Short mmCIF file of N, CA and C in Angstrom, two decimals:
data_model
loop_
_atom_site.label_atom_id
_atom_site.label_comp_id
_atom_site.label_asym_id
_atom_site.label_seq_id
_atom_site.Cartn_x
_atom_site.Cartn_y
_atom_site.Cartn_z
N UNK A 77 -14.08 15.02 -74.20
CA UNK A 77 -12.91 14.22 -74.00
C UNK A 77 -13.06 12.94 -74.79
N UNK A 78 -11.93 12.90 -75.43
CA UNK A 78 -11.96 11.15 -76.49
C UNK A 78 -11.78 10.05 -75.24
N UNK A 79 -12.63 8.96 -75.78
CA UNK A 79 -12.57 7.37 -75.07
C UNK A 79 -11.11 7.44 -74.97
N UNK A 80 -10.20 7.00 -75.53
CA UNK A 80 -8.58 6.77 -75.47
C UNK A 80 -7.88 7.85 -74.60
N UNK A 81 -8.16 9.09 -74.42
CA UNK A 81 -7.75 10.24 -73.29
C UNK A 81 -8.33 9.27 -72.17
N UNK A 82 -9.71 9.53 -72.09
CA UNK A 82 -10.15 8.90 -70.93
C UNK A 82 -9.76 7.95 -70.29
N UNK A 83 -9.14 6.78 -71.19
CA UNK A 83 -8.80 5.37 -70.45
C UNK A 83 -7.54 5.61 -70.34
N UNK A 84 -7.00 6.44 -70.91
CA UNK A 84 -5.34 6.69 -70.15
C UNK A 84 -5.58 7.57 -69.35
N UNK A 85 -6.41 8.22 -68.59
CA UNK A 85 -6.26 8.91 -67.73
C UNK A 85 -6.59 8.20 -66.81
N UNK A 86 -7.60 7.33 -67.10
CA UNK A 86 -7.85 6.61 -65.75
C UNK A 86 -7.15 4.88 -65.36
N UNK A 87 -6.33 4.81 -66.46
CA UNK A 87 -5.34 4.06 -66.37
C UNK A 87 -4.14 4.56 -65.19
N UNK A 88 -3.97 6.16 -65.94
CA UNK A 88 -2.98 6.80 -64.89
C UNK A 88 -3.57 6.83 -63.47
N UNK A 89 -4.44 7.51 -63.31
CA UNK A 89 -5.42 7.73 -62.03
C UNK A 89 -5.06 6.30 -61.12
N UNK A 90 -5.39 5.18 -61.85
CA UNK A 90 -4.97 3.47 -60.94
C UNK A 90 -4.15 2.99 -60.41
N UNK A 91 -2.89 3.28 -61.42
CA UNK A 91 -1.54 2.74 -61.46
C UNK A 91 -0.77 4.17 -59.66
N UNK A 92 -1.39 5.16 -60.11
CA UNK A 92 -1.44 6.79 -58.98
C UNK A 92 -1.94 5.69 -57.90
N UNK A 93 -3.03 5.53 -57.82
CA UNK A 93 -3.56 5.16 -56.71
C UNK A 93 -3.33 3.94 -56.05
N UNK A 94 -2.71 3.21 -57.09
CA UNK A 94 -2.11 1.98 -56.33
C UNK A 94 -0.75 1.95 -55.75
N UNK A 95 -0.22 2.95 -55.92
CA UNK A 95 1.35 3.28 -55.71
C UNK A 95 1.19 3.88 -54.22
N UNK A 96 -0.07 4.82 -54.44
CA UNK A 96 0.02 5.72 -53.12
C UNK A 96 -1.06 4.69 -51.92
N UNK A 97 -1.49 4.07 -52.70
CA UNK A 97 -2.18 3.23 -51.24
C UNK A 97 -1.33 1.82 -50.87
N UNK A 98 -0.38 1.74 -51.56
CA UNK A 98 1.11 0.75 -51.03
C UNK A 98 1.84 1.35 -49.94
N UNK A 99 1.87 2.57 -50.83
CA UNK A 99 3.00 3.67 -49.84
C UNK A 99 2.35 4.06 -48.19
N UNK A 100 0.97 4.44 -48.38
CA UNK A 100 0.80 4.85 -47.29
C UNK A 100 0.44 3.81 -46.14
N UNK A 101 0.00 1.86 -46.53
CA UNK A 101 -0.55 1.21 -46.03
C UNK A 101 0.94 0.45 -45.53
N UNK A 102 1.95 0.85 -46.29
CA UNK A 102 2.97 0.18 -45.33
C UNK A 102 3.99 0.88 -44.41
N UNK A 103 3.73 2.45 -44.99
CA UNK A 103 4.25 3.68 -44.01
C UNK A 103 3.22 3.33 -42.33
N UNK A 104 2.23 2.97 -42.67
CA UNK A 104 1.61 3.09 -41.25
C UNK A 104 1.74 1.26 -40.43
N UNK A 105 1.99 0.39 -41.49
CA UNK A 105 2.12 -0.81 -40.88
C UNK A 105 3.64 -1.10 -40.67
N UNK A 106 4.38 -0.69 -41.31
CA UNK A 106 5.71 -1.29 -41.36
C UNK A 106 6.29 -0.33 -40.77
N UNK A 107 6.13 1.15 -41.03
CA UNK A 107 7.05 1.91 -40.24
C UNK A 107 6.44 2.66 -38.76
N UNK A 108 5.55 3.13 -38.96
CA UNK A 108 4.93 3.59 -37.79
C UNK A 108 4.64 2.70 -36.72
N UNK A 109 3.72 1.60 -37.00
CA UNK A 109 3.49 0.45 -36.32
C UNK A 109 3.98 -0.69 -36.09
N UNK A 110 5.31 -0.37 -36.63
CA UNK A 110 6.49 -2.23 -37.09
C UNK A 110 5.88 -3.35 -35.79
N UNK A 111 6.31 -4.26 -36.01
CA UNK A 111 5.85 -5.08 -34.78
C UNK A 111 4.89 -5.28 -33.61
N UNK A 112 3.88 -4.11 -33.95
CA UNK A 112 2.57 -4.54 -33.05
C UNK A 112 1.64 -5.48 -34.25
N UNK A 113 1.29 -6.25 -33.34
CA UNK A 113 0.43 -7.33 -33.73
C UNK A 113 -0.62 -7.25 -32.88
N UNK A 114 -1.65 -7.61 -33.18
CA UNK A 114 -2.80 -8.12 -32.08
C UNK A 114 -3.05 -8.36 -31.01
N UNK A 115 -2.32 -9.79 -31.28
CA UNK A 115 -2.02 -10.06 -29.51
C UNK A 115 -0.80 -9.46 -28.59
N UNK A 116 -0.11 -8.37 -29.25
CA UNK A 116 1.04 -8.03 -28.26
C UNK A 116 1.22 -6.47 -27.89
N UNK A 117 -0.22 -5.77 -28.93
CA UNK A 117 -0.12 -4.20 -28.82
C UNK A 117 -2.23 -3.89 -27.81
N UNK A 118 -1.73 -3.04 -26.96
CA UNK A 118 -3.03 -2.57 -26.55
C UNK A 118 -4.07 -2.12 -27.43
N UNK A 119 -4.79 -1.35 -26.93
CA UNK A 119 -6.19 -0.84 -27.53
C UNK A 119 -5.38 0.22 -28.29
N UNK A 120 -5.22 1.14 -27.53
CA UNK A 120 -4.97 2.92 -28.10
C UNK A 120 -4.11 2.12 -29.00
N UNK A 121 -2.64 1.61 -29.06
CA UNK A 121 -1.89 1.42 -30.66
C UNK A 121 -2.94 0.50 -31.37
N UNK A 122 -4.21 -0.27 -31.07
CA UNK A 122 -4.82 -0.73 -32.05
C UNK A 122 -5.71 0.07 -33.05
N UNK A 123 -6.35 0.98 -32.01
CA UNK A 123 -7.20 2.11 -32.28
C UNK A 123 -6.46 2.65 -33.40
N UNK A 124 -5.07 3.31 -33.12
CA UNK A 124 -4.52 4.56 -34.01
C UNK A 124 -3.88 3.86 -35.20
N UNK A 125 -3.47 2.39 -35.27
CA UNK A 125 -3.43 2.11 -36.69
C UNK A 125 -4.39 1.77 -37.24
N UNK A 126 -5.74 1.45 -36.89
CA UNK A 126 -6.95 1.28 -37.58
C UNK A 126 -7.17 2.67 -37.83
N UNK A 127 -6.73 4.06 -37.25
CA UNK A 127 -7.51 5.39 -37.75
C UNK A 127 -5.98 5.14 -38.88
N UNK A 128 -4.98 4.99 -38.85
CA UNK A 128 -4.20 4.81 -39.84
C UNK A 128 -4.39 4.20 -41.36
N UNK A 129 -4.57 3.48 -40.93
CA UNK A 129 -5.18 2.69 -41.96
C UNK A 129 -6.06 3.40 -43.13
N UNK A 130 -7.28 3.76 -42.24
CA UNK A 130 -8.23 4.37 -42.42
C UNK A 130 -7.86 5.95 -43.42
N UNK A 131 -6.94 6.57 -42.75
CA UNK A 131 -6.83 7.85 -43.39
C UNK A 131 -5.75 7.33 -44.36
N UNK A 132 -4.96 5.85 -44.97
CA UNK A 132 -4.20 6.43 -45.57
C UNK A 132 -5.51 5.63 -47.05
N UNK A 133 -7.00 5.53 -46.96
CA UNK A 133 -7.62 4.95 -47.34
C UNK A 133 -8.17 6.72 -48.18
N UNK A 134 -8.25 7.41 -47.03
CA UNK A 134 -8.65 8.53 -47.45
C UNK A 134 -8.18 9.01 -48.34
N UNK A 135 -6.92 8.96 -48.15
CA UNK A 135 -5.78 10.10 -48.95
C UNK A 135 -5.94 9.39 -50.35
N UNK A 136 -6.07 8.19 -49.91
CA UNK A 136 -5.75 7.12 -51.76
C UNK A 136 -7.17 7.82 -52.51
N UNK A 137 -8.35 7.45 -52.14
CA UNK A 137 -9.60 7.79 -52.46
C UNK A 137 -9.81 9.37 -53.05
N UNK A 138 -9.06 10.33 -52.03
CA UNK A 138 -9.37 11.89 -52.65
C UNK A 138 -8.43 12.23 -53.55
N UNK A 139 -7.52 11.24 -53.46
CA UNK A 139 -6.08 11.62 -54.92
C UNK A 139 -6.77 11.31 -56.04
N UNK A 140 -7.34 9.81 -56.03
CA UNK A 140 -7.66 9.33 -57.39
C UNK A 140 -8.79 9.78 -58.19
N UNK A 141 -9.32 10.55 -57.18
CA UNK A 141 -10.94 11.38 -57.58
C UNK A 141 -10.23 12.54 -58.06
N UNK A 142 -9.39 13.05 -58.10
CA UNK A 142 -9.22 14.48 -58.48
C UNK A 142 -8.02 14.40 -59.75
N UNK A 143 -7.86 13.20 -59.68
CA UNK A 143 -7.08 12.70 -60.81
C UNK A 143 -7.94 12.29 -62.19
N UNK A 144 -8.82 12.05 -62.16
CA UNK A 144 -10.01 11.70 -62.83
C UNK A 144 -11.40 12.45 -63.19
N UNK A 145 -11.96 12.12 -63.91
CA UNK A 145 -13.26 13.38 -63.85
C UNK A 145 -14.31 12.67 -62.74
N UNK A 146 -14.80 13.72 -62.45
CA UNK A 146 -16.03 13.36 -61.40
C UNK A 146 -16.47 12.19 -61.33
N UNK A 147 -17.06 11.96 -62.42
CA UNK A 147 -18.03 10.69 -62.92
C UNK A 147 -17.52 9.29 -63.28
N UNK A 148 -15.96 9.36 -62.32
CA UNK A 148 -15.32 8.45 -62.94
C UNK A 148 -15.00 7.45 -61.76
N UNK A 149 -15.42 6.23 -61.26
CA UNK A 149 -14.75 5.88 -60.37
C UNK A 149 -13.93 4.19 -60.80
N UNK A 150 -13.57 4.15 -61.80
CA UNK A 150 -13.05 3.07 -61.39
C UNK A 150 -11.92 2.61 -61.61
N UNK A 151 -10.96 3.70 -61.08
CA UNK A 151 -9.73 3.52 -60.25
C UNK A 151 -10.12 2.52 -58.76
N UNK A 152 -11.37 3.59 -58.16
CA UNK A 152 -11.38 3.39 -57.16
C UNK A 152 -12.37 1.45 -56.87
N UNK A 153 -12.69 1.16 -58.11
CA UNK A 153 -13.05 -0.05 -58.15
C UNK A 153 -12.00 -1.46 -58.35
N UNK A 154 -11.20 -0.61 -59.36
CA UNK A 154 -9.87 -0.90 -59.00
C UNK A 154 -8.93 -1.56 -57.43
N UNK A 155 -8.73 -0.22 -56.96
CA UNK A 155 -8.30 -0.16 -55.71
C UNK A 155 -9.01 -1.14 -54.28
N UNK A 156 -10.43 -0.78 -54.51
CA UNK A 156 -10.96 -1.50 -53.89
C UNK A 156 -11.25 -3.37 -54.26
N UNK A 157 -10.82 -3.66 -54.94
CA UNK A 157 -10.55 -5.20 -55.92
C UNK A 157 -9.22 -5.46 -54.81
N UNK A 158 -8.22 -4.60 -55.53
CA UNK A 158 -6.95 -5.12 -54.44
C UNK A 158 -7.30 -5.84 -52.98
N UNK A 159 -7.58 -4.61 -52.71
CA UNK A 159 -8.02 -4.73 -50.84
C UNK A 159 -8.58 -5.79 -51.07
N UNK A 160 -9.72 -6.06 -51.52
CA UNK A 160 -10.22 -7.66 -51.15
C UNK A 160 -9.65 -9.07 -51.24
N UNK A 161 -8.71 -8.72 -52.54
CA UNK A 161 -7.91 -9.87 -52.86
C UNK A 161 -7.25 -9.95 -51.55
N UNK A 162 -6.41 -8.96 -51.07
CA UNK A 162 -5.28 -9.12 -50.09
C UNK A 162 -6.02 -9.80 -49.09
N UNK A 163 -7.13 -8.99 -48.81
CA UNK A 163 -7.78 -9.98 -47.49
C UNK A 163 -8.08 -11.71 -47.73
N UNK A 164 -8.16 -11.67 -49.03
CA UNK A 164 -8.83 -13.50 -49.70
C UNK A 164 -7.01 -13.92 -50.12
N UNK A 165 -6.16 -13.20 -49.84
CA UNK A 165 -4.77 -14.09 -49.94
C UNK A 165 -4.22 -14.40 -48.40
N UNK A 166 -4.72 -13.60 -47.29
CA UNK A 166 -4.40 -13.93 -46.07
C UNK A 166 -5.38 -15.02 -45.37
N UNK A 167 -6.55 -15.36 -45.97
CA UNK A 167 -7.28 -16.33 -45.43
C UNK A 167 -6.67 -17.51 -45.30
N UNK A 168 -6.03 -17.70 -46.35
CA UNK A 168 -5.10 -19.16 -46.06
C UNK A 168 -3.82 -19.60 -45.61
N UNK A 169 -3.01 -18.38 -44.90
CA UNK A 169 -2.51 -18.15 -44.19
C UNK A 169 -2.11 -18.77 -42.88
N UNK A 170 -1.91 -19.41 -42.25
CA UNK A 170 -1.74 -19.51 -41.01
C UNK A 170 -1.05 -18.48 -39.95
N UNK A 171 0.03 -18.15 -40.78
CA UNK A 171 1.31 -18.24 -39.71
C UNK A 171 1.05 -16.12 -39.66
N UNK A 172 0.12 -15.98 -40.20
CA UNK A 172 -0.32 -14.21 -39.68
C UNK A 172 -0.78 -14.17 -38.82
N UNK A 173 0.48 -13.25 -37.91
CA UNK A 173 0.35 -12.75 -36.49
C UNK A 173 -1.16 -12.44 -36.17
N UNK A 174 -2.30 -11.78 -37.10
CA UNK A 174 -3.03 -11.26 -36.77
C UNK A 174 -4.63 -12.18 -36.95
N UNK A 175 -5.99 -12.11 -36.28
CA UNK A 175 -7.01 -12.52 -36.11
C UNK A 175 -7.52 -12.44 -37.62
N UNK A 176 -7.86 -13.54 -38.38
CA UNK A 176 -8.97 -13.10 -39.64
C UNK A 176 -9.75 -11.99 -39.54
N UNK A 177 -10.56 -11.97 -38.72
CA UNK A 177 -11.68 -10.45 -37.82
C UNK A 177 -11.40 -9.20 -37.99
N UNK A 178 -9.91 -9.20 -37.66
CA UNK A 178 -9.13 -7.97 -37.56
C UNK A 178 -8.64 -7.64 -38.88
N UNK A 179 -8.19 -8.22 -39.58
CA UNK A 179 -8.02 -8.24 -40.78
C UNK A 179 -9.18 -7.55 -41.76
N UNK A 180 -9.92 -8.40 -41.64
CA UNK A 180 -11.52 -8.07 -41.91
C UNK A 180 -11.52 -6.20 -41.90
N UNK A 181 -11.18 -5.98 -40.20
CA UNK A 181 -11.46 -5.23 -39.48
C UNK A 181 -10.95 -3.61 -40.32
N UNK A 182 -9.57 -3.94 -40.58
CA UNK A 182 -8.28 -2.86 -41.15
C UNK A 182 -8.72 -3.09 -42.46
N UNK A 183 -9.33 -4.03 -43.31
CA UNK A 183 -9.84 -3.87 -44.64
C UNK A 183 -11.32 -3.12 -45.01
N UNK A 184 -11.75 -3.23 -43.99
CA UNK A 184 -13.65 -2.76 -44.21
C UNK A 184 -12.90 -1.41 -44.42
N UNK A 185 -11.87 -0.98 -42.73
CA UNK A 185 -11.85 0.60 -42.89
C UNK A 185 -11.12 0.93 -44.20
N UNK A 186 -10.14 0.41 -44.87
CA UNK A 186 -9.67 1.17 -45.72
C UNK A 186 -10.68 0.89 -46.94
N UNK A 187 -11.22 0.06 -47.12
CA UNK A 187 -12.47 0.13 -48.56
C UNK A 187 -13.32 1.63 -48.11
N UNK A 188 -13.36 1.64 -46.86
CA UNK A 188 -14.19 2.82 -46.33
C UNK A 188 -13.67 3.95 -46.17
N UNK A 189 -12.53 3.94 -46.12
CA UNK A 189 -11.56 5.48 -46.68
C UNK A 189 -11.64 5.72 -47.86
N UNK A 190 -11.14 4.64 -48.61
CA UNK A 190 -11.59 5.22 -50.20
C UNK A 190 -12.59 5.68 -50.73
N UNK A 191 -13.58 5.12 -50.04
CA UNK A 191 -15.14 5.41 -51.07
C UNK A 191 -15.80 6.84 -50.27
N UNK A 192 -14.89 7.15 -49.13
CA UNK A 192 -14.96 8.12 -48.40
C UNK A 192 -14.05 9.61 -48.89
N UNK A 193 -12.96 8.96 -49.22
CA UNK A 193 -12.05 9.94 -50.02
C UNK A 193 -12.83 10.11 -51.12
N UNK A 194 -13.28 9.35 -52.10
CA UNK A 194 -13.80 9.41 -53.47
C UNK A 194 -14.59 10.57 -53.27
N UNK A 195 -15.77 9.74 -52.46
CA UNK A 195 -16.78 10.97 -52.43
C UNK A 195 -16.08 12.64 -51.63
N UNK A 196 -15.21 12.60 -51.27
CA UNK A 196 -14.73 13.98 -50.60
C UNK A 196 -13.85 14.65 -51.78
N UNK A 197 -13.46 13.99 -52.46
CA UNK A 197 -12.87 14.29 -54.18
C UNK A 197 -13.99 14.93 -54.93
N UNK A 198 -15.04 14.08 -55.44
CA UNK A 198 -15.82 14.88 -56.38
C UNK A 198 -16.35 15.80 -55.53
N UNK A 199 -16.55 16.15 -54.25
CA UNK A 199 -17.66 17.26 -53.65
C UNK A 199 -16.47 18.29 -53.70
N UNK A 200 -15.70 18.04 -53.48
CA UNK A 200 -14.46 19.00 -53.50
C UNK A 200 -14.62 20.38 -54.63
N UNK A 201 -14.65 21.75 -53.87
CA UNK A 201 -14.64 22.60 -55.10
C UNK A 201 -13.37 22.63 -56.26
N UNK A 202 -12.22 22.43 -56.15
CA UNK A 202 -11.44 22.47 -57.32
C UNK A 202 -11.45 21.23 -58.14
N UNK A 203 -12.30 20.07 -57.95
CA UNK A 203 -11.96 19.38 -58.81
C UNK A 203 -12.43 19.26 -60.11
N UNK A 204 -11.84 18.58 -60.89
CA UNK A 204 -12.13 18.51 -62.19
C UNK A 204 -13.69 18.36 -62.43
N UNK A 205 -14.03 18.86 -63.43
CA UNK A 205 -15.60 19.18 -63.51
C UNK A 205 -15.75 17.83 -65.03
#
């Protein structure tokens, strides 16, 4: 495979994976979960948007691995850059409904879906070799 294939593929693979970890991180915050916050939703709805979270971390992670060759991760270095920023743009924040901690909390898991998806991408038998 030529360098220039490669970096447009994994150009594509990023731009893929940043689309689908928008889509799925506000399908589970904005639509599934609209208006629970911290202090106003119990455990179990805290629990199931943190497994939310979490799997739509997955889905981003095993797309962008199979979009890419094996040996390739940095979409997912990419992706995982975002997530941190977002967490280092809410630090200064005040007026978010939610605990820094928790924040923290819904970001560890989705860095941890991805690198979880990633690796469930390359072990994956159909993927690109």
């Amino acid at each position: 495979m030529t360098p220039r294939l490669r970096f447009a593929l994994t150009l594509f693979a990023t731009l893929i994976g940043l689309s689908v970890l928008l889509l799925y991180t506000t399908l589970v915050e904005d639509v599934l979960f609209k208006g629970f916050t911290f202090c106003n939703a119990d455990s179990i709805q805290l629990t199931f948007k943190t497994l939310g979270i979490g799997s739509a971390g997955l889905i981003t992670g095993f797309l962008t691995s199979l979009l890419v060759l094996q040996d390739n991760y940095y979409p997912n270095l990419v992706l995982s850059t975002a997530v941190l920023a977002k967490v280092l743009f809410f630090v200064g924040c005040e007026a978010h409904p939610s605990p820094f901690w928790f924040d923290v909390l819904l970001s560890t898991t989705l860095l941890s879906g991805l690198w979880m998806g990633y690796y469930g991408g390359i072990k994956f038998p159909l993927s690109p070799a």
